[in-house]
């Protein structure tokens, strides 16, 4: 029997209000306009943001269309990746168009429609969408000597919870419906316990980014969340008070790190240039500096086999079970 509590709707609305304003949920303008004085900013996820303006005499340069799956909120995504985008643009001698979308599924759809050239995507959308989304592996980041990451089950630092079982009847935050660490993994944990989210939790929501899920737990708006270990560790290492107000009570097995993929239709010569640029980026002084700020040591050749455990989990869960939970939380 479902334990969903309709009285919890008001706190959920409060959650979205706090996430929108506490995390600065906006995209900077393409020319770096100052938005800090605005009380509210409308987010247009259909907007395409050119990272660099054409140089004199090169107004007709070709573009590379790049996206980043919404593993972190739009402002943080753009802020953290801006220098990397500019580096790629200069080295490839092409203008870069940054395409932002709210969900992982929308990024995959853009590839299917031939409207993206490359993107950083979550491991889940790669593992489950590679066959029909029109993209291929290009490179993957290496972090702390590893090309793997985990799903972290987190709770508030001051909470009494010590295990997933302790969260029965509580409020829980998923990230994106197609996220591996933020949705598929916790679904699988519950599956192993013989239960489902609507039966186990009092209420579940999607926050659509890992930093938003961490914020929700830190503020006590939900009791627990499953998040990407890389993002939680990144925030902690950067001195985030939000992350420090949470703690990890369970860690998943290892999964292949979120990769950078390219359109299957990209010309072989262009793909090779991009691949070489990124694989040797750490040997360039400026490139190494940019990677260091992202806590990336270098880019390496990825292997499809790294993502097999995700496919195994999804196969055991079945598409019906995953999609049923998505339907419960549109």
mmCIF file of C-alpha atoms in Angstrom:
data_model
loop_
_atom_site.group_PDB
_atom_site.id
_atom_site.type_symbol
_atom_site.label_atom_id
_atom_site.label_comp_id
_atom_site.label_asym_id
_atom_site.label_seq_id
_atom_site.Cartn_x
_atom_site.Cartn_y
_atom_site.Cartn_z
ATOM 1 C CA UNK A 1 0.000 0.000 0.000
ATOM 2 C CA UNK A 2 1.293 3.439 -0.904
ATOM 3 C CA UNK A 3 2.378 5.684 1.933
ATOM 4 C CA UNK A 4 2.238 8.882 -0.128
ATOM 5 C CA UNK A 5 0.944 11.753 1.973
ATOM 6 C CA UNK A 6 -0.849 14.580 0.131
ATOM 7 C CA UNK A 7 -0.207 16.912 3.072
ATOM 8 C CA UNK A 8 3.446 16.897 1.987
ATOM 9 C CA UNK A 9 2.646 18.951 -1.114
ATOM 10 C CA UNK A 10 3.222 22.309 0.583
ATOM 11 C CA UNK A 11 6.755 21.469 1.760
ATOM 12 C CA UNK A 12 7.541 20.268 -1.756
ATOM 13 C CA UNK A 13 6.471 23.620 -3.185
ATOM 14 C CA UNK A 14 8.658 25.285 -0.588
ATOM 15 C CA UNK A 15 11.517 23.052 -1.680
ATOM 16 C CA UNK A 16 11.341 24.250 -5.263
ATOM 17 C CA UNK A 17 11.166 27.890 -4.154
ATOM 18 C CA UNK A 18 14.266 27.522 -2.012
ATOM 19 C CA UNK A 19 16.146 25.614 -4.708
ATOM 20 C CA UNK A 20 15.320 28.231 -7.319
ATOM 21 C CA UNK A 21 16.609 31.117 -5.243
ATOM 22 C CA UNK A 22 19.199 29.584 -2.902
ATOM 23 C CA UNK A 23 21.126 27.938 -5.713
ATOM 24 C CA UNK A 24 20.840 30.873 -8.100
ATOM 25 C CA UNK A 25 18.929 28.846 -10.678
ATOM 26 C CA UNK A 26 19.720 30.791 -13.858
ATOM 27 C CA UNK A 27 21.875 30.865 -16.929
ATOM 28 C CA UNK A 28 24.294 33.748 -17.425
ATOM 29 C CA UNK A 29 23.761 35.721 -20.620
ATOM 30 C CA UNK A 30 26.009 34.970 -23.548
ATOM 31 C CA UNK A 31 27.901 38.241 -23.129
ATOM 32 C CA UNK A 32 28.262 37.978 -19.367
ATOM 33 C CA UNK A 33 25.528 40.397 -18.305
ATOM 34 C CA UNK A 34 25.329 41.128 -14.582
ATOM 35 C CA UNK A 35 22.272 39.320 -13.262
ATOM 36 C CA UNK A 36 23.122 39.541 -9.583
ATOM 37 C CA UNK A 37 20.858 42.574 -9.041
ATOM 38 C CA UNK A 38 17.779 40.924 -10.481
ATOM 39 C CA UNK A 39 15.241 39.513 -8.067
ATOM 40 C CA UNK A 40 14.073 36.807 -10.457
ATOM 41 C CA UNK A 41 15.470 35.383 -13.642
ATOM 42 C CA UNK A 42 13.474 33.359 -16.148
ATOM 43 C CA UNK A 43 15.225 30.169 -17.226
ATOM 44 C CA UNK A 44 14.721 29.346 -20.895
ATOM 45 C CA UNK A 45 15.940 25.797 -21.483
ATOM 46 C CA UNK A 46 15.507 26.240 -25.236
ATOM 47 C CA UNK A 47 18.115 28.995 -25.279
ATOM 48 C CA UNK A 48 21.382 28.384 -27.091
ATOM 49 C CA UNK A 49 24.293 30.309 -25.606
ATOM 50 C CA UNK A 50 27.337 31.072 -27.764
ATOM 51 C CA UNK A 51 30.416 30.650 -25.603
ATOM 52 C CA UNK A 52 32.638 32.844 -27.740
ATOM 53 C CA UNK A 53 31.896 35.633 -30.193
ATOM 54 C CA UNK A 54 33.331 35.452 -33.737
ATOM 55 C CA UNK A 55 36.657 37.189 -34.100
ATOM 56 C CA UNK A 56 37.091 39.932 -36.678
ATOM 57 C CA UNK A 57 37.122 38.456 -40.159
ATOM 58 C CA UNK A 58 35.901 35.075 -38.921
ATOM 59 C CA UNK A 59 32.161 35.730 -38.602
ATOM 60 C CA UNK A 60 31.403 32.659 -40.710
ATOM 61 C CA UNK A 61 33.364 30.172 -38.623
ATOM 62 C CA UNK A 62 31.643 26.851 -38.112
ATOM 63 C CA UNK A 63 30.050 26.002 -34.782
ATOM 64 C CA UNK A 64 30.334 23.126 -32.377
ATOM 65 C CA UNK A 65 27.124 22.539 -30.430
ATOM 66 C CA UNK A 66 27.884 21.275 -26.933
ATOM 67 C CA UNK A 67 25.691 20.354 -23.987
ATOM 68 C CA UNK A 68 26.191 19.249 -20.400
ATOM 69 C CA UNK A 69 23.659 16.921 -18.800
ATOM 70 C CA UNK A 70 22.002 18.647 -15.857
ATOM 71 C CA UNK A 71 24.038 16.873 -13.188
ATOM 72 C CA UNK A 72 24.367 20.261 -11.506
ATOM 73 C CA UNK A 73 22.120 23.307 -11.697
ATOM 74 C CA UNK A 74 22.385 25.510 -14.813
ATOM 75 C CA UNK A 75 24.329 28.348 -13.212
ATOM 76 C CA UNK A 76 26.925 25.999 -11.741
ATOM 77 C CA UNK A 77 27.168 24.053 -15.001
ATOM 78 C CA UNK A 78 27.925 27.163 -17.033
ATOM 79 C CA UNK A 79 30.288 28.627 -14.427
ATOM 80 C CA UNK A 80 32.347 25.473 -14.016
ATOM 81 C CA UNK A 81 32.572 24.502 -17.685
ATOM 82 C CA UNK A 82 32.934 27.972 -19.213
ATOM 83 C CA UNK A 83 36.733 27.935 -19.364
ATOM 84 C CA UNK A 84 36.742 24.434 -20.827
ATOM 85 C CA UNK A 85 34.313 25.508 -23.536
ATOM 86 C CA UNK A 86 36.477 28.529 -24.380
ATOM 87 C CA UNK A 87 39.597 26.339 -24.526
ATOM 88 C CA UNK A 88 37.938 23.927 -26.963
ATOM 89 C CA UNK A 89 36.653 26.827 -29.050
ATOM 90 C CA UNK A 90 40.072 28.436 -29.408
ATOM 91 C CA UNK A 91 41.934 25.210 -30.093
ATOM 92 C CA UNK A 92 39.403 23.946 -32.615
ATOM 93 C CA UNK A 93 39.085 27.414 -34.204
ATOM 94 C CA UNK A 94 35.312 27.129 -34.032
ATOM 95 C CA UNK A 95 32.575 29.004 -32.267
ATOM 96 C CA UNK A 96 30.972 27.013 -29.496
ATOM 97 C CA UNK A 97 27.224 27.008 -28.859
ATOM 98 C CA UNK A 98 26.287 25.887 -25.350
ATOM 99 C CA UNK A 99 22.925 24.140 -25.281
ATOM 100 C CA UNK A 100 21.223 23.715 -21.895
ATOM 101 C CA UNK A 101 18.334 21.378 -21.146
ATOM 102 C CA UNK A 102 16.522 20.498 -17.948
ATOM 103 C CA UNK A 103 16.585 16.706 -18.255
ATOM 104 C CA UNK A 104 18.923 13.979 -19.456
ATOM 105 C CA UNK A 105 16.252 12.670 -21.821
ATOM 106 C CA UNK A 106 16.175 16.000 -23.655
ATOM 107 C CA UNK A 107 19.928 15.836 -24.298
ATOM 108 C CA UNK A 108 19.551 12.360 -25.790
ATOM 109 C CA UNK A 109 16.675 13.609 -27.943
ATOM 110 C CA UNK A 110 18.821 16.436 -29.326
ATOM 111 C CA UNK A 111 21.377 13.857 -30.451
ATOM 112 C CA UNK A 112 18.641 11.807 -32.083
ATOM 113 C CA UNK A 113 17.520 14.886 -34.011
ATOM 114 C CA UNK A 114 21.071 15.727 -35.107
ATOM 115 C CA UNK A 115 21.126 18.986 -33.133
ATOM 116 C CA UNK A 116 24.198 18.307 -30.969
ATOM 117 C CA UNK A 117 27.842 17.637 -31.758
ATOM 118 C CA UNK A 118 29.151 16.651 -28.332
ATOM 119 C CA UNK A 119 28.024 16.513 -24.719
ATOM 120 C CA UNK A 120 28.971 15.528 -21.209
ATOM 121 C CA UNK A 121 26.243 13.100 -20.204
ATOM 122 C CA UNK A 122 25.414 10.980 -17.181
ATOM 123 C CA UNK A 123 26.395 7.324 -17.223
ATOM 124 C CA UNK A 124 22.744 6.217 -17.145
ATOM 125 C CA UNK A 125 21.702 7.984 -20.355
ATOM 126 C CA UNK A 126 24.852 6.678 -22.038
ATOM 127 C CA UNK A 127 24.458 3.071 -20.923
ATOM 128 C CA UNK A 128 20.751 2.870 -21.723
ATOM 129 C CA UNK A 129 20.581 5.209 -24.721
ATOM 130 C CA UNK A 130 23.738 4.541 -26.684
ATOM 131 C CA UNK A 131 22.095 2.186 -29.180
ATOM 132 C CA UNK A 132 19.376 4.571 -30.352
ATOM 133 C CA UNK A 133 20.455 8.102 -29.409
ATOM 134 C CA UNK A 134 23.001 8.726 -32.145
ATOM 135 C CA UNK A 135 26.143 9.296 -30.060
ATOM 136 C CA UNK A 136 29.427 7.474 -29.415
ATOM 137 C CA UNK A 137 32.021 7.524 -26.654
ATOM 138 C CA UNK A 138 34.829 10.042 -27.146
ATOM 139 C CA UNK A 139 36.706 10.507 -23.865
ATOM 140 C CA UNK A 140 36.110 10.211 -20.131
ATOM 141 C CA UNK A 141 37.580 12.162 -17.212
ATOM 142 C CA UNK A 142 39.990 10.606 -14.779
ATOM 143 C CA UNK A 143 39.452 11.786 -11.195
ATOM 144 C CA UNK A 144 41.733 10.821 -8.311
ATOM 145 C CA UNK A 145 43.363 8.181 -10.490
ATOM 146 C CA UNK A 146 40.039 6.507 -11.262
ATOM 147 C CA UNK A 147 37.499 6.363 -14.063
ATOM 148 C CA UNK A 148 34.741 5.121 -11.761
ATOM 149 C CA UNK A 149 32.251 6.798 -9.458
ATOM 150 C CA UNK A 150 29.493 5.828 -7.021
ATOM 151 C CA UNK A 151 25.996 6.668 -5.916
ATOM 152 C CA UNK A 152 25.985 8.121 -2.410
ATOM 153 C CA UNK A 153 22.971 7.803 -0.144
ATOM 154 C CA UNK A 154 23.038 10.993 1.918
ATOM 155 C CA UNK A 155 21.119 12.340 4.898
ATOM 156 C CA UNK A 156 21.300 15.500 6.972
ATOM 157 C CA UNK A 157 24.358 15.680 9.213
ATOM 158 C CA UNK A 158 22.148 16.045 12.307
ATOM 159 C CA UNK A 159 19.673 13.291 11.447
ATOM 160 C CA UNK A 160 19.589 9.945 13.275
ATOM 161 C CA UNK A 161 19.421 7.876 10.056
ATOM 162 C CA UNK A 162 22.129 5.282 9.493
ATOM 163 C CA UNK A 163 20.776 3.140 6.645
ATOM 164 C CA UNK A 164 18.288 3.082 3.801
ATOM 165 C CA UNK A 165 15.945 1.065 5.997
ATOM 166 C CA UNK A 166 15.801 4.007 8.418
ATOM 167 C CA UNK A 167 14.268 6.161 5.677
ATOM 168 C CA UNK A 168 11.093 4.095 5.451
ATOM 169 C CA UNK A 169 8.081 6.417 5.602
ATOM 170 C CA UNK A 170 10.292 9.485 5.028
ATOM 171 C CA UNK A 171 10.702 11.999 2.182
ATOM 172 C CA UNK A 172 13.271 11.213 -0.492
ATOM 173 C CA UNK A 173 14.781 13.143 -3.419
ATOM 174 C CA UNK A 174 15.762 11.617 -6.742
ATOM 175 C CA UNK A 175 17.668 13.714 -9.275
ATOM 176 C CA UNK A 176 16.675 12.966 -12.868
ATOM 177 C CA UNK A 177 14.408 10.087 -13.968
ATOM 178 C CA UNK A 178 17.195 8.744 -16.208
ATOM 179 C CA UNK A 179 20.065 9.310 -13.759
ATOM 180 C CA UNK A 180 22.069 6.279 -12.768
ATOM 181 C CA UNK A 181 23.337 7.433 -9.364
ATOM 182 C CA UNK A 182 20.314 9.597 -8.639
ATOM 183 C CA UNK A 183 17.512 7.233 -9.657
ATOM 184 C CA UNK A 184 18.361 3.806 -11.099
ATOM 185 C CA UNK A 185 20.695 2.840 -8.234
ATOM 186 C CA UNK A 186 18.284 3.708 -5.390
ATOM 187 C CA UNK A 187 15.477 1.979 -7.336
ATOM 188 C CA UNK A 188 17.677 -1.104 -7.484
ATOM 189 C CA UNK A 189 18.420 -0.934 -3.753
ATOM 190 C CA UNK A 190 14.684 -0.893 -3.038
ATOM 191 C CA UNK A 191 14.141 -3.692 -5.564
ATOM 192 C CA UNK A 192 16.619 -5.853 -3.650
ATOM 193 C CA UNK A 193 14.585 -5.128 -0.493
ATOM 194 C CA UNK A 194 11.427 -6.269 -2.294
ATOM 195 C CA UNK A 195 9.781 -2.859 -2.351
ATOM 196 C CA UNK A 196 9.243 0.238 -4.479
ATOM 197 C CA UNK A 197 9.505 3.993 -3.827
ATOM 198 C CA UNK A 198 5.748 4.591 -3.604
ATOM 199 C CA UNK A 199 5.489 1.795 -1.044
ATOM 200 C CA UNK A 200 8.607 2.605 0.969
ATOM 201 C CA UNK A 201 8.759 6.407 1.096
ATOM 202 C CA UNK A 202 6.075 8.829 2.268
ATOM 203 C CA UNK A 203 6.947 11.154 -0.615
ATOM 204 C CA UNK A 204 9.428 11.277 -3.491
ATOM 205 C CA UNK A 205 10.402 14.154 -5.760
ATOM 206 C CA UNK A 206 12.837 14.952 -8.565
ATOM 207 C CA UNK A 207 15.195 17.913 -8.137
ATOM 208 C CA UNK A 208 16.809 17.616 -11.622
ATOM 209 C CA UNK A 209 20.355 18.139 -10.394
ATOM 210 C CA UNK A 210 22.605 16.609 -7.768
ATOM 211 C CA UNK A 211 23.503 19.891 -6.081
ATOM 212 C CA UNK A 212 19.797 20.626 -5.708
ATOM 213 C CA UNK A 213 19.298 17.231 -4.049
ATOM 214 C CA UNK A 214 22.195 17.935 -1.681
ATOM 215 C CA UNK A 215 20.671 21.327 -0.899
ATOM 216 C CA UNK A 216 17.269 19.749 -0.184
ATOM 217 C CA UNK A 217 18.827 17.345 2.311
ATOM 218 C CA UNK A 218 20.963 20.049 3.917
ATOM 219 C CA UNK A 219 17.911 22.278 4.425
ATOM 220 C CA UNK A 220 15.906 19.414 5.915
ATOM 221 C CA UNK A 221 13.315 19.590 3.150
ATOM 222 C CA UNK A 222 13.741 15.892 2.443
ATOM 223 C CA UNK A 223 15.187 13.202 4.682
ATOM 224 C CA UNK A 224 17.475 11.576 2.160
ATOM 225 C CA UNK A 225 18.703 11.561 -1.426
ATOM 226 C CA UNK A 226 20.886 9.552 -3.790
ATOM 227 C CA UNK A 227 23.565 11.658 -5.481
ATOM 228 C CA UNK A 228 26.629 11.445 -7.698
ATOM 229 C CA UNK A 229 29.729 10.863 -5.552
ATOM 230 C CA UNK A 230 31.845 13.078 -7.810
ATOM 231 C CA UNK A 231 29.598 16.075 -7.282
ATOM 232 C CA UNK A 232 29.244 15.543 -3.524
ATOM 233 C CA UNK A 233 33.022 15.191 -3.164
ATOM 234 C CA UNK A 234 33.629 18.198 -5.446
ATOM 235 C CA UNK A 235 31.353 20.376 -3.313
ATOM 236 C CA UNK A 236 32.963 19.181 -0.075
ATOM 237 C CA UNK A 237 36.478 19.795 -1.379
ATOM 238 C CA UNK A 238 35.479 23.284 -2.516
ATOM 239 C CA UNK A 239 34.289 24.112 1.004
ATOM 240 C CA UNK A 240 30.552 23.960 0.346
ATOM 241 C CA UNK A 241 28.625 24.491 3.591
ATOM 242 C CA UNK A 242 25.649 22.797 1.936
ATOM 243 C CA UNK A 243 27.550 19.556 1.338
ATOM 244 C CA UNK A 244 29.074 19.700 4.818
ATOM 245 C CA UNK A 245 25.587 19.695 6.293
ATOM 246 C CA UNK A 246 25.060 16.213 4.837
ATOM 247 C CA UNK A 247 26.748 12.853 5.373
ATOM 248 C CA UNK A 248 27.021 9.615 3.415
ATOM 249 C CA UNK A 249 25.381 6.544 4.953
ATOM 250 C CA UNK A 250 25.747 4.131 2.016
ATOM 251 C CA UNK A 251 27.902 3.845 -1.107
ATOM 252 C CA UNK A 252 27.069 1.859 -4.217
ATOM 253 C CA UNK A 253 29.338 -0.342 -6.290
ATOM 254 C CA UNK A 254 31.558 1.323 -8.890
ATOM 255 C CA UNK A 255 30.199 2.543 -12.222
ATOM 256 C CA UNK A 256 31.879 3.968 -15.312
ATOM 257 C CA UNK A 257 32.371 7.714 -14.932
ATOM 258 C CA UNK A 258 30.050 10.067 -16.897
ATOM 259 C CA UNK A 259 31.656 10.380 -20.364
ATOM 260 C CA UNK A 260 31.948 12.949 -23.107
ATOM 261 C CA UNK A 261 30.150 11.673 -26.213
ATOM 262 C CA UNK A 262 30.026 12.868 -29.809
ATOM 263 C CA UNK A 263 27.432 12.626 -32.528
ATOM 264 C CA UNK A 264 27.651 9.416 -34.527
ATOM 265 C CA UNK A 265 27.395 11.588 -37.630
ATOM 266 C CA UNK A 266 30.474 13.684 -36.828
ATOM 267 C CA UNK A 267 33.112 13.596 -39.544
ATOM 268 C CA UNK A 268 36.005 11.277 -38.670
ATOM 269 C CA UNK A 269 38.620 14.032 -39.088
ATOM 270 C CA UNK A 270 36.793 16.424 -36.758
ATOM 271 C CA UNK A 271 36.222 13.673 -34.207
ATOM 272 C CA UNK A 272 39.915 12.782 -34.226
ATOM 273 C CA UNK A 273 40.906 16.422 -33.689
ATOM 274 C CA UNK A 274 38.564 16.730 -30.723
ATOM 275 C CA UNK A 275 39.748 13.447 -29.257
ATOM 276 C CA UNK A 276 43.426 14.403 -29.510
ATOM 277 C CA UNK A 277 42.770 17.857 -28.110
ATOM 278 C CA UNK A 278 41.116 16.459 -24.990
ATOM 279 C CA UNK A 279 43.397 13.449 -24.482
ATOM 280 C CA UNK A 280 46.453 15.727 -24.435
ATOM 281 C CA UNK A 281 44.834 18.682 -22.691
ATOM 282 C CA UNK A 282 46.636 17.909 -19.427
ATOM 283 C CA UNK A 283 50.019 18.365 -21.182
ATOM 284 C CA UNK A 284 49.170 22.001 -21.974
ATOM 285 C CA UNK A 285 49.807 24.468 -19.136
ATOM 286 C CA UNK A 286 46.520 26.320 -19.631
ATOM 287 C CA UNK A 287 44.643 23.076 -20.250
ATOM 288 C CA UNK A 288 46.004 21.502 -17.063
ATOM 289 C CA UNK A 289 44.954 24.569 -15.071
ATOM 290 C CA UNK A 290 41.381 24.366 -16.393
ATOM 291 C CA UNK A 291 41.175 20.637 -15.681
ATOM 292 C CA UNK A 292 42.505 21.175 -12.168
ATOM 293 C CA UNK A 293 39.677 23.590 -11.393
ATOM 294 C CA UNK A 294 37.221 20.896 -12.460
ATOM 295 C CA UNK A 295 39.100 18.362 -10.292
ATOM 296 C CA UNK A 296 39.903 16.360 -13.431
ATOM 297 C CA UNK A 297 43.409 14.947 -13.798
ATOM 298 C CA UNK A 298 43.148 14.170 -17.489
ATOM 299 C CA UNK A 299 40.864 12.739 -20.149
ATOM 300 C CA UNK A 300 41.320 9.089 -21.128
ATOM 301 C CA UNK A 301 39.966 6.568 -23.638
ATOM 302 C CA UNK A 302 36.719 5.110 -22.212
ATOM 303 C CA UNK A 303 35.486 1.544 -22.652
ATOM 304 C CA UNK A 304 31.861 0.576 -23.143
ATOM 305 C CA UNK A 305 32.296 -2.317 -20.697
ATOM 306 C CA UNK A 306 32.622 0.179 -17.829
ATOM 307 C CA UNK A 307 28.883 0.822 -18.131
ATOM 308 C CA UNK A 308 27.747 -2.826 -18.232
ATOM 309 C CA UNK A 309 26.706 -2.892 -14.526
ATOM 310 C CA UNK A 310 24.169 -0.128 -15.234
ATOM 311 C CA UNK A 311 22.626 -2.164 -18.031
ATOM 312 C CA UNK A 312 22.531 -5.201 -15.745
ATOM 313 C CA UNK A 313 20.637 -3.288 -13.067
ATOM 314 C CA UNK A 314 18.216 -1.838 -15.593
ATOM 315 C CA UNK A 315 17.616 -5.276 -17.088
ATOM 316 C CA UNK A 316 16.806 -6.725 -13.657
ATOM 317 C CA UNK A 317 14.535 -3.805 -12.827
ATOM 318 C CA UNK A 318 12.873 -3.877 -16.231
ATOM 319 C CA UNK A 319 11.807 -0.856 -18.230
ATOM 320 C CA UNK A 320 8.320 -1.154 -16.827
ATOM 321 C CA UNK A 321 9.509 -0.719 -13.250
ATOM 322 C CA UNK A 322 11.746 2.252 -14.058
ATOM 323 C CA UNK A 323 9.095 3.936 -16.186
ATOM 324 C CA UNK A 324 6.413 3.276 -13.580
ATOM 325 C CA UNK A 325 8.331 5.305 -11.039
ATOM 326 C CA UNK A 326 8.818 8.091 -13.580
ATOM 327 C CA UNK A 327 5.052 8.119 -14.120
ATOM 328 C CA UNK A 328 4.538 8.455 -10.357
ATOM 329 C CA UNK A 329 6.753 11.579 -10.411
ATOM 330 C CA UNK A 330 6.155 13.446 -13.723
#
